[in-house]
PDB file of C-alpha atoms and ligand atoms in Angstrom:
ATOM      1  CA  UNK A   1       0.558  -0.889  20.766  1.00 93.00           C
ATOM      2  CA  UNK A   2       2.373  -0.090  17.720  1.00 97.00           C
ATOM      3  CA  UNK A   3       0.826  -0.926  14.392  1.00 97.00           C
ATOM      4  CA  UNK A   4       4.105  -1.833  12.474  1.00 98.00           C
ATOM      5  CA  UNK A   5       7.602  -1.923  14.798  1.00 98.00           C
ATOM      6  CA  UNK A   6       9.948  -2.585  12.237  1.00 98.00           C
ATOM      7  CA  UNK A   7      13.586  -3.363  13.968  1.00 98.00           C
ATOM      8  CA  UNK A   8      16.704  -4.110  12.347  1.00 98.00           C
ATOM      9  CA  UNK A   9      15.455  -4.949   8.877  1.00 98.00           C
ATOM     10  CA  UNK A  10      17.934  -5.931   6.374  1.00 98.00           C
ATOM     11  CA  UNK A  11      18.055  -7.219   2.837  1.00 98.00           C
ATOM     12  CA  UNK A  12      20.126  -8.064   0.016  1.00 97.00           C
ATOM     13  CA  UNK A  13      20.644  -9.759  -2.768  1.00 95.00           C
ATOM     14  CA  UNK A  14      23.930 -11.300  -3.745  1.00 92.00           C
ATOM     15  CA  UNK A  15      26.206  -8.846  -3.187  1.00 88.00           C
ATOM     16  CA  UNK A  16      24.124  -5.944  -2.619  1.00 93.00           C
ATOM     17  CA  UNK A  17      22.549  -4.284   0.459  1.00 95.00           C
ATOM     18  CA  UNK A  18      18.888  -3.537  -0.626  1.00 97.00           C
ATOM     19  CA  UNK A  19      18.536  -2.690   2.947  1.00 98.00           C
ATOM     20  CA  UNK A  20      20.609  -2.367   5.613  1.00 98.00           C
ATOM     21  CA  UNK A  21      19.623  -1.923   9.622  1.00 98.00           C
ATOM     22  CA  UNK A  22      16.857  -0.075   9.123  1.00 98.00           C
ATOM     23  CA  UNK A  23      14.227   0.311  12.144  1.00 98.00           C
ATOM     24  CA  UNK A  24      11.035   2.544  12.843  1.00 98.00           C
ATOM     25  CA  UNK A  25       7.473   2.408  14.448  1.00 98.00           C
ATOM     26  CA  UNK A  26       4.666   3.402  13.217  1.00 98.00           C
ATOM     27  CA  UNK A  27       1.309   4.223  15.310  1.00 98.00           C
ATOM     28  CA  UNK A  28      -2.290   3.034  14.719  1.00 98.00           C
ATOM     29  CA  UNK A  29      -4.117   5.458  12.589  1.00 97.00           C
ATOM     30  CA  UNK A  30      -0.490   7.335  11.785  1.00 98.00           C
ATOM     31  CA  UNK A  31       0.360   8.121   7.461  1.00 98.00           C
ATOM     32  CA  UNK A  32       3.618   7.292   7.562  1.00 98.00           C
ATOM     33  CA  UNK A  33       5.743   8.727   4.139  1.00 97.00           C
ATOM     34  CA  UNK A  34       8.773   7.108   2.826  1.00 97.00           C
ATOM     35  CA  UNK A  35      11.139   9.080   0.686  1.00 95.00           C
ATOM     36  CA  UNK A  36      14.356   8.173  -0.802  1.00 93.00           C
ATOM     37  CA  UNK A  37      16.141   9.009  -4.498  1.00 92.00           C
ATOM     38  CA  UNK A  38      15.583   5.631  -6.445  1.00 91.00           C
ATOM     39  CA  UNK A  39      17.565   2.688  -5.111  1.00 93.00           C
ATOM     40  CA  UNK A  40      17.345   3.599  -1.480  1.00 95.00           C
ATOM     41  CA  UNK A  41      15.415   0.445  -0.868  1.00 97.00           C
ATOM     42  CA  UNK A  42      11.555   1.467  -0.523  1.00 97.00           C
ATOM     43  CA  UNK A  43       9.986  -1.211  -2.125  1.00 95.00           C
ATOM     44  CA  UNK A  44      12.245  -3.683  -0.805  1.00 97.00           C
ATOM     45  CA  UNK A  45      11.119  -2.207   2.924  1.00 97.00           C
ATOM     46  CA  UNK A  46       7.313  -3.160   1.438  1.00 97.00           C
ATOM     47  CA  UNK A  47       8.437  -6.023  -0.062  1.00 96.00           C
ATOM     48  CA  UNK A  48       9.968  -7.118   3.561  1.00 97.00           C
ATOM     49  CA  UNK A  49       7.083  -5.815   5.243  1.00 97.00           C
ATOM     50  CA  UNK A  50       4.183  -7.496   3.311  1.00 95.00           C
ATOM     51  CA  UNK A  51       6.080 -10.643   2.657  1.00 95.00           C
ATOM     52  CA  UNK A  52       7.773 -11.404  -0.656  1.00 94.00           C
ATOM     53  CA  UNK A  53      10.551 -11.301   0.644  1.00 95.00           C
ATOM     54  CA  UNK A  54      11.983 -12.732   3.951  1.00 95.00           C
ATOM     55  CA  UNK A  55      14.474 -10.009   5.669  1.00 96.00           C
ATOM     56  CA  UNK A  56      18.746 -11.617   5.497  1.00 96.00           C
ATOM     57  CA  UNK A  57      17.751 -10.160   9.349  1.00 97.00           C
ATOM     58  CA  UNK A  58      15.839  -8.073  11.568  1.00 98.00           C
ATOM     59  CA  UNK A  59      12.204  -8.597  12.992  1.00 97.00           C
ATOM     60  CA  UNK A  60       8.745  -7.347  12.095  1.00 98.00           C
ATOM     61  CA  UNK A  61       5.259  -7.138  14.601  1.00 98.00           C
ATOM     62  CA  UNK A  62       1.751  -6.150  13.296  1.00 97.00           C
ATOM     63  CA  UNK A  63      -0.150  -4.838  16.109  1.00 97.00           C
ATOM     64  CA  UNK A  64       2.362  -6.315  18.800  1.00 96.00           C
ATOM     65  CA  UNK A  65       2.178  -9.980  16.383  1.00 97.00           C
ATOM     66  CA  UNK A  66       5.488 -11.430  15.193  1.00 97.00           C
ATOM     67  CA  UNK A  67       5.000 -11.374  11.633  1.00 97.00           C
ATOM     68  CA  UNK A  68       8.558 -12.291  10.218  1.00 97.00           C
ATOM     69  CA  UNK A  69       7.981 -15.802   9.545  1.00 95.00           C
ATOM     70  CA  UNK A  70       4.246 -15.468   8.426  1.00 96.00           C
ATOM     71  CA  UNK A  71       4.082 -15.466   4.853  1.00 94.00           C
ATOM     72  CA  UNK A  72       2.008 -12.969   2.673  1.00 92.00           C
ATOM     73  CA  UNK A  73      -1.248 -14.585   2.723  1.00 90.00           C
ATOM     74  CA  UNK A  74      -0.955 -15.044   6.601  1.00 93.00           C
ATOM     75  CA  UNK A  75       0.153 -11.456   7.029  1.00 95.00           C
ATOM     76  CA  UNK A  76      -2.795 -10.217   4.327  1.00 91.00           C
ATOM     77  CA  UNK A  77      -5.010 -12.457   7.139  1.00 91.00           C
ATOM     78  CA  UNK A  78      -4.092 -10.249   9.943  1.00 94.00           C
ATOM     79  CA  UNK A  79      -4.685  -6.772   7.882  1.00 94.00           C
ATOM     80  CA  UNK A  80      -2.027  -6.175   5.546  1.00 95.00           C
ATOM     81  CA  UNK A  81      -3.289  -5.107   1.979  1.00 92.00           C
ATOM     82  CA  UNK A  82      -0.909  -3.327  -0.388  1.00 88.00           C
ATOM     83  CA  UNK A  83      -0.675  -1.834  -3.748  1.00 81.00           C
ATOM     84  CA  UNK A  84       1.739  -1.931  -6.275  1.00 70.00           C
ATOM     85  CA  UNK A  85       4.059   0.012  -8.589  1.00 62.00           C
ATOM     86  CA  UNK A  86       2.510  -1.909 -11.799  1.00 68.00           C
ATOM     87  CA  UNK A  87      -1.150  -2.566 -11.512  1.00 69.00           C
ATOM     88  CA  UNK A  88      -2.474  -6.360 -10.824  1.00 76.00           C
ATOM     89  CA  UNK A  89      -6.175  -6.199 -12.211  1.00 88.00           C
ATOM     90  CA  UNK A  90      -6.717  -8.962 -14.605  1.00 92.00           C
ATOM     91  CA  UNK A  91      -7.215  -7.326 -18.295  1.00 93.00           C
ATOM     92  CA  UNK A  92     -10.225  -9.225 -19.842  1.00 95.00           C
ATOM     93  CA  UNK A  93     -12.278  -8.803 -16.978  1.00 94.00           C
ATOM     94  CA  UNK A  94     -14.388  -5.986 -16.488  1.00 96.00           C
ATOM     95  CA  UNK A  95     -13.997  -3.640 -13.441  1.00 95.00           C
ATOM     96  CA  UNK A  96     -17.042  -5.039 -11.453  1.00 95.00           C
ATOM     97  CA  UNK A  97     -15.792  -8.616 -12.204  1.00 93.00           C
ATOM     98  CA  UNK A  98     -11.898  -7.715 -10.734  1.00 92.00           C
ATOM     99  CA  UNK A  99     -13.561  -6.088  -8.094  1.00 91.00           C
ATOM    100  CA  UNK A 100     -16.145  -9.517  -7.451  1.00 90.00           C
ATOM    101  CA  UNK A 101     -12.835 -11.339  -7.176  1.00 87.00           C
ATOM    102  CA  UNK A 102     -10.835  -9.070  -4.812  1.00 84.00           C
ATOM    103  CA  UNK A 103     -13.720  -9.244  -2.356  1.00 84.00           C
ATOM    104  CA  UNK A 104     -14.135 -13.194  -2.586  1.00 81.00           C
ATOM    105  CA  UNK A 105     -10.456 -13.708  -2.184  1.00 72.00           C
ATOM    106  CA  UNK A 106     -10.889 -11.486   0.998  1.00 61.00           C
ATOM    107  CA  UNK A 107     -13.714 -13.930   2.108  1.00 54.00           C
ATOM    108  CA  UNK A 108     -13.401 -15.908   5.526  1.00 51.00           C
ATOM    109  CA  UNK A 109     -14.950 -18.936   6.815  1.00 52.00           C
ATOM    110  CA  UNK A 110     -15.600 -22.615   5.521  1.00 55.00           C
ATOM    111  CA  UNK A 111     -17.515 -23.308   2.667  1.00 57.00           C
ATOM    112  CA  UNK A 112     -20.926 -24.337   2.279  1.00 63.00           C
ATOM    113  CA  UNK A 113     -23.283 -24.156  -0.991  1.00 64.00           C
ATOM    114  CA  UNK A 114     -25.998 -22.219   1.023  1.00 62.00           C
ATOM    115  CA  UNK A 115     -23.990 -19.897   2.146  1.00 65.00           C
ATOM    116  CA  UNK A 116     -21.754 -19.526  -0.577  1.00 70.00           C
ATOM    117  CA  UNK A 117     -25.533 -17.989  -2.975  1.00 69.00           C
ATOM    118  CA  UNK A 118     -26.149 -15.627   0.237  1.00 71.00           C
ATOM    119  CA  UNK A 119     -22.904 -14.650   0.025  1.00 75.00           C
ATOM    120  CA  UNK A 120     -22.835 -14.085  -3.671  1.00 81.00           C
ATOM    121  CA  UNK A 121     -25.525 -11.271  -3.330  1.00 86.00           C
ATOM    122  CA  UNK A 122     -23.732 -10.052  -0.674  1.00 88.00           C
ATOM    123  CA  UNK A 123     -20.792  -9.755  -2.865  1.00 89.00           C
ATOM    124  CA  UNK A 124     -22.399  -8.232  -5.522  1.00 91.00           C
ATOM    125  CA  UNK A 125     -24.068  -5.614  -3.530  1.00 93.00           C
ATOM    126  CA  UNK A 126     -20.793  -4.751  -1.869  1.00 92.00           C
ATOM    127  CA  UNK A 127     -19.362  -4.621  -4.975  1.00 93.00           C
ATOM    128  CA  UNK A 128     -21.577  -2.114  -6.694  1.00 94.00           C
ATOM    129  CA  UNK A 129     -21.162  -0.548  -3.223  1.00 93.00           C
ATOM    130  CA  UNK A 130     -18.035   0.447  -3.441  1.00 92.00           C
ATOM    131  CA  UNK A 131     -18.012   1.289  -7.181  1.00 95.00           C
ATOM    132  CA  UNK A 132     -20.507   3.958  -6.169  1.00 94.00           C
ATOM    133  CA  UNK A 133     -18.506   4.978  -2.813  1.00 90.00           C
ATOM    134  CA  UNK A 134     -15.409   5.772  -4.889  1.00 90.00           C
ATOM    135  CA  UNK A 135     -17.161   6.886  -8.060  1.00 91.00           C
ATOM    136  CA  UNK A 136     -16.114   4.418 -10.223  1.00 95.00           C
ATOM    137  CA  UNK A 137     -19.552   3.716 -10.778  1.00 94.00           C
ATOM    138  CA  UNK A 138     -19.769   4.346 -14.687  1.00 96.00           C
ATOM    139  CA  UNK A 139     -16.834   2.582 -15.432  1.00 97.00           C
ATOM    140  CA  UNK A 140     -17.789  -0.950 -13.644  1.00 96.00           C
ATOM    141  CA  UNK A 141     -18.714  -2.240 -17.326  1.00 96.00           C
ATOM    142  CA  UNK A 142     -15.574  -1.683 -19.251  1.00 97.00           C
ATOM    143  CA  UNK A 143     -12.881  -4.163 -19.459  1.00 96.00           C
ATOM    144  CA  UNK A 144      -9.970  -3.040 -17.022  1.00 94.00           C
ATOM    145  CA  UNK A 145      -7.738  -3.230 -20.231  1.00 94.00           C
ATOM    146  CA  UNK A 146     -10.304  -0.490 -21.695  1.00 96.00           C
ATOM    147  CA  UNK A 147     -10.471   2.229 -18.661  1.00 95.00           C
ATOM    148  CA  UNK A 148      -7.041   4.331 -18.097  1.00 92.00           C
ATOM    149  CA  UNK A 149      -4.353   4.552 -16.181  1.00 90.00           C
ATOM    150  CA  UNK A 150      -5.366   6.662 -14.046  1.00 90.00           C
ATOM    151  CA  UNK A 151      -8.589   5.064 -13.563  1.00 92.00           C
ATOM    152  CA  UNK A 152      -6.413   1.383 -13.116  1.00 91.00           C
ATOM    153  CA  UNK A 153      -4.293   2.768 -10.080  1.00 90.00           C
ATOM    154  CA  UNK A 154      -7.655   4.026  -8.739  1.00 91.00           C
ATOM    155  CA  UNK A 155      -9.352   0.730  -8.806  1.00 92.00           C
ATOM    156  CA  UNK A 156      -6.408  -1.276  -7.392  1.00 89.00           C
ATOM    157  CA  UNK A 157      -6.605   1.446  -4.526  1.00 89.00           C
ATOM    158  CA  UNK A 158     -10.203   0.576  -3.935  1.00 90.00           C
ATOM    159  CA  UNK A 159      -9.360  -2.807  -3.923  1.00 88.00           C
ATOM    160  CA  UNK A 160      -6.397  -2.527  -1.383  1.00 87.00           C
ATOM    161  CA  UNK A 161      -8.512  -0.846   0.696  1.00 86.00           C
ATOM    162  CA  UNK A 162     -11.725  -2.973  -0.195  1.00 83.00           C
ATOM    163  CA  UNK A 163     -11.209  -5.446   2.476  1.00 80.00           C
ATOM    164  CA  UNK A 164     -10.557  -2.908   5.004  1.00 87.00           C
ATOM    165  CA  UNK A 165      -7.163  -3.582   5.931  1.00 92.00           C
ATOM    166  CA  UNK A 166      -5.327  -2.423   9.439  1.00 96.00           C
ATOM    167  CA  UNK A 167      -2.614  -1.978   7.422  1.00 97.00           C
ATOM    168  CA  UNK A 168      -2.212  -0.775   3.759  1.00 96.00           C
ATOM    169  CA  UNK A 169       1.212   0.068   1.802  1.00 96.00           C
ATOM    170  CA  UNK A 170       1.049   2.232  -0.890  1.00 95.00           C
ATOM    171  CA  UNK A 171       4.083   1.944  -3.420  1.00 92.00           C
ATOM    172  CA  UNK A 172       3.730   5.099  -5.887  1.00 91.00           C
ATOM    173  CA  UNK A 173       0.001   5.370  -6.190  1.00 90.00           C
ATOM    174  CA  UNK A 174       0.383   8.792  -7.886  1.00 90.00           C
ATOM    175  CA  UNK A 175       3.423   7.648  -9.913  1.00 89.00           C
ATOM    176  CA  UNK A 176       2.217   8.475 -14.101  1.00 89.00           C
ATOM    177  CA  UNK A 177      -1.178  10.443 -13.489  1.00 91.00           C
ATOM    178  CA  UNK A 178      -1.922  13.709 -14.575  1.00 91.00           C
ATOM    179  CA  UNK A 179      -2.100  16.486 -12.686  1.00 92.00           C
ATOM    180  CA  UNK A 180      -6.510  16.289 -12.213  1.00 91.00           C
ATOM    181  CA  UNK A 181      -5.443  12.434 -11.338  1.00 91.00           C
ATOM    182  CA  UNK A 182      -3.310  13.397  -8.403  1.00 92.00           C
ATOM    183  CA  UNK A 183      -5.666  15.554  -7.224  1.00 91.00           C
ATOM    184  CA  UNK A 184      -7.998  13.082  -7.218  1.00 90.00           C
ATOM    185  CA  UNK A 185      -6.209   9.875  -6.297  1.00 91.00           C
ATOM    186  CA  UNK A 186      -4.396  12.358  -3.343  1.00 92.00           C
ATOM    187  CA  UNK A 187      -8.495  13.415  -1.915  1.00 92.00           C
ATOM    188  CA  UNK A 188      -9.096   9.339  -1.590  1.00 91.00           C
ATOM    189  CA  UNK A 189      -6.127   8.073   0.318  1.00 93.00           C
ATOM    190  CA  UNK A 190      -6.474  11.541   2.888  1.00 93.00           C
ATOM    191  CA  UNK A 191     -10.312  10.613   2.971  1.00 91.00           C
ATOM    192  CA  UNK A 192      -9.514   6.930   4.067  1.00 92.00           C
ATOM    193  CA  UNK A 193     -10.364   5.947   7.897  1.00 93.00           C
ATOM    194  CA  UNK A 194      -8.121   6.579  10.806  1.00 95.00           C
ATOM    195  CA  UNK A 195      -8.279   2.621  11.203  1.00 96.00           C
ATOM    196  CA  UNK A 196      -7.038   2.192   8.225  1.00 96.00           C
ATOM    197  CA  UNK A 197      -2.753   3.068   8.993  1.00 98.00           C
ATOM    198  CA  UNK A 198      -0.982   3.886   6.048  1.00 97.00           C
ATOM    199  CA  UNK A 199       2.943   3.836   4.596  1.00 97.00           C
ATOM    200  CA  UNK A 200       3.180   5.842   1.509  1.00 96.00           C
ATOM    201  CA  UNK A 201       6.214   5.752  -0.913  1.00 96.00           C
ATOM    202  CA  UNK A 202       5.749   8.484  -2.874  1.00 91.00           C
ATOM    203  CA  UNK A 203       8.044  11.667  -5.097  1.00 84.00           C
ATOM    204  CA  UNK A 204       5.642  14.079  -5.637  1.00 82.00           C
ATOM    205  CA  UNK A 205       6.933  15.868  -2.477  1.00 82.00           C
ATOM    206  CA  UNK A 206       4.167  18.496  -2.240  1.00 83.00           C
ATOM    207  CA  UNK A 207       1.355  15.904  -2.330  1.00 87.00           C
ATOM    208  CA  UNK A 208       2.648  13.340  -0.235  1.00 90.00           C
ATOM    209  CA  UNK A 209       4.343  15.885   2.936  1.00 90.00           C
ATOM    210  CA  UNK A 210       0.502  17.106   2.548  1.00 91.00           C
ATOM    211  CA  UNK A 211      -0.730  13.932   2.962  1.00 94.00           C
ATOM    212  CA  UNK A 212       1.624  12.490   5.825  1.00 96.00           C
ATOM    213  CA  UNK A 213       1.816  12.696   9.992  1.00 97.00           C
ATOM    214  CA  UNK A 214       5.765  10.896   9.596  1.00 97.00           C
ATOM    215  CA  UNK A 215       8.011  10.897   7.374  1.00 97.00           C
ATOM    216  CA  UNK A 216      10.954   7.874   6.936  1.00 97.00           C
ATOM    217  CA  UNK A 217      13.868   8.758   4.621  1.00 96.00           C
ATOM    218  CA  UNK A 218      16.031   6.076   3.184  1.00 96.00           C
ATOM    219  CA  UNK A 219      18.751   6.444   1.420  1.00 95.00           C
ATOM    220  CA  UNK A 220      21.398   3.844  -0.091  1.00 95.00           C
ATOM    221  CA  UNK A 221      19.608   1.225   1.916  1.00 97.00           C
ATOM    222  CA  UNK A 222      20.162   3.564   5.294  1.00 97.00           C
ATOM    223  CA  UNK A 223      17.566   5.153   7.438  1.00 97.00           C
ATOM    224  CA  UNK A 224      18.806   8.287   7.651  1.00 96.00           C
ATOM    225  CA  UNK A 225      16.267  10.638   8.844  1.00 96.00           C
ATOM    226  CA  UNK A 226      12.962  10.154  10.591  1.00 97.00           C
ATOM    227  CA  UNK A 227      10.147  13.150  12.166  1.00 97.00           C
ATOM    228  CA  UNK A 228       7.640  15.382  10.823  1.00 96.00           C
ATOM    229  CA  UNK A 229       7.643  17.477   7.479  1.00 94.00           C
ATOM    230  CA  UNK A 230       8.839  20.542   8.756  1.00 94.00           C
ATOM    231  CA  UNK A 231      11.732  18.561  10.129  1.00 95.00           C
ATOM    232  CA  UNK A 232      12.585  17.003   7.414  1.00 94.00           C
ATOM    233  CA  UNK A 233      12.394  19.754   5.066  1.00 91.00           C
ATOM    234  CA  UNK A 234      15.184  21.471   7.615  1.00 92.00           C
ATOM    235  CA  UNK A 235      17.389  18.467   7.670  1.00 93.00           C
ATOM    236  CA  UNK A 236      20.180  18.964   5.916  1.00 93.00           C
ATOM    237  CA  UNK A 237      21.702  15.943   5.207  1.00 91.00           C
ATOM    238  CA  UNK A 238      18.179  14.949   3.570  1.00 91.00           C
ATOM    239  CA  UNK A 239      18.289  18.778   2.323  1.00 89.00           C
ATOM    240  CA  UNK A 240      22.053  17.620   0.253  1.00 89.00           C
ATOM    241  CA  UNK A 241      21.231  14.061  -0.672  1.00 83.00           C
ATOM    242  CA  UNK A 242      17.539  14.286  -1.644  1.00 70.00           C
ATOM    243  CA  UNK A 243      15.760  16.997  -1.940  1.00 55.00           C
ATOM    244  CA  UNK A 244      18.243  19.180  -3.368  1.00 57.00           C
ATOM    245  CA  UNK A 245      18.820  17.052  -6.267  1.00 50.00           C
ATOM    246  CA  UNK A 246      15.441  16.352  -6.816  1.00 48.00           C
TER     247      UNK A 246
HETATM  248  N1  ADP B   1      14.790  -8.738  -6.420  1.00 58.14           N
HETATM  249  C1  ADP B   1      15.722  -7.985  -6.466  1.00 58.14           C
HETATM  250  N2  ADP B   1      16.984  -8.991  -7.079  1.00 58.14           N
HETATM  251  C2  ADP B   1      18.477  -7.980  -6.979  1.00 58.14           C
HETATM  252  N3  ADP B   1      17.918  -6.778  -6.705  1.00 58.14           N
HETATM  253  C3  ADP B   1      16.836  -5.820  -6.158  1.00 58.14           C
HETATM  254  C4  ADP B   1      16.271  -6.121  -6.181  1.00 58.14           C
HETATM  255  N4  ADP B   1      15.271  -6.025  -5.547  1.00 58.14           N
HETATM  256  C5  ADP B   1      15.684  -4.530  -4.989  1.00 58.14           C
HETATM  257  N5  ADP B   1      17.267  -4.782  -5.587  1.00 58.14           N
HETATM  258  C6  ADP B   1      18.207  -3.963  -5.213  1.00 58.14           C
HETATM  259  O1  ADP B   1      17.830  -3.040  -4.343  1.00 58.14           O
HETATM  260  C7  ADP B   1      18.112  -1.996  -3.999  1.00 58.14           C
HETATM  261  C8  ADP B   1      16.985  -1.327  -3.858  1.00 58.14           C
HETATM  262  O2  ADP B   1      15.856  -1.327  -4.766  1.00 58.14           O
HETATM  263  P1  ADP B   1      14.728  -0.928  -4.375  1.00 58.14           P
HETATM  264  O3  ADP B   1      13.973  -1.376  -3.212  1.00 58.14           O
HETATM  265  O4  ADP B   1      13.056  -0.961  -5.088  1.00 58.14           O
HETATM  266  O5  ADP B   1      14.594   1.004  -4.212  1.00 58.14           O
HETATM  267  P2  ADP B   1      13.666   1.902  -4.418  1.00 58.14           P
HETATM  268  O6  ADP B   1      11.806   1.872  -4.941  1.00 58.14           O
HETATM  269  O7  ADP B   1      13.906   2.881  -3.409  1.00 58.14           O
HETATM  270  O8  ADP B   1      13.768   2.782  -5.939  1.00 58.14           O
HETATM  271  C9  ADP B   1      18.553  -1.746  -5.742  1.00 58.14           C
HETATM  272  O9  ADP B   1      19.841  -1.181  -6.134  1.00 58.14           O
HETATM  273  C10 ADP B   1      18.011  -2.920  -6.623  1.00 58.14           C
HETATM  274  O10 ADP B   1      18.750  -2.822  -7.399  1.00 58.14           O
HETATM  275 MG1   MG B   2      10.596   1.388  -6.012  1.00 58.14          MG
END
């Protein structure tokens, strides 16, 4: 069983082909890096995987279940989570309240007033525990808009992990971070449990290659290479179109 089975996925916008006939398989527990120049189709791939856009053609399975026709929230319920290039926090709410909201959204089961009261307490405990675990408790009481950009990205990542997803899509989680924050966030990603399969779009090659088991290279919407770090570094076409110009 694969975590993700992507089969001939294509998407065009108007006349522009953003993704063409891309196929690959990601094994459970794998950390898959997606690289490619700007406009290569990386974010489009994530939008198709998470269900923001429907593919023009192709099929997608999550743990052997065909999810091609499923809506975003249905894929989320099956354990697919993602972060965005732009932070999704509610700016005027505290970090703690953002965490509580995210946990509540992931909370399953029918609503009942008694269960609700008990679960409020459990949610609060869980939120505190998460913040402590990620060493973000010092900023728990601050408004999301008041914390630094790097801290926002860390909270984003923590929230994406809060409901222990089976598959996590990370779209440039380290873009715009200081060198110290890159070290911290890459450490956070490295420390995630292998029970979560990770797909990562990242520009910082040194950091990204270090995190990845396998790498898929996109260029102009097509998959042009796939393999482990040494294989990709040695790939002539990749060097020519991508690594060489970086
Ligand atoms: N919603 C959209 N509407 C129109 N064109 C889009 C849309 N999303 C992506 N594209 C186009 O698809 C191509 C791939 O974009 P994208 O997936 O964002 O690339 P990357 O993330 O690799 O930089 C680009 O030419 C982009 O302009
Ligand atoms: Mg992108």
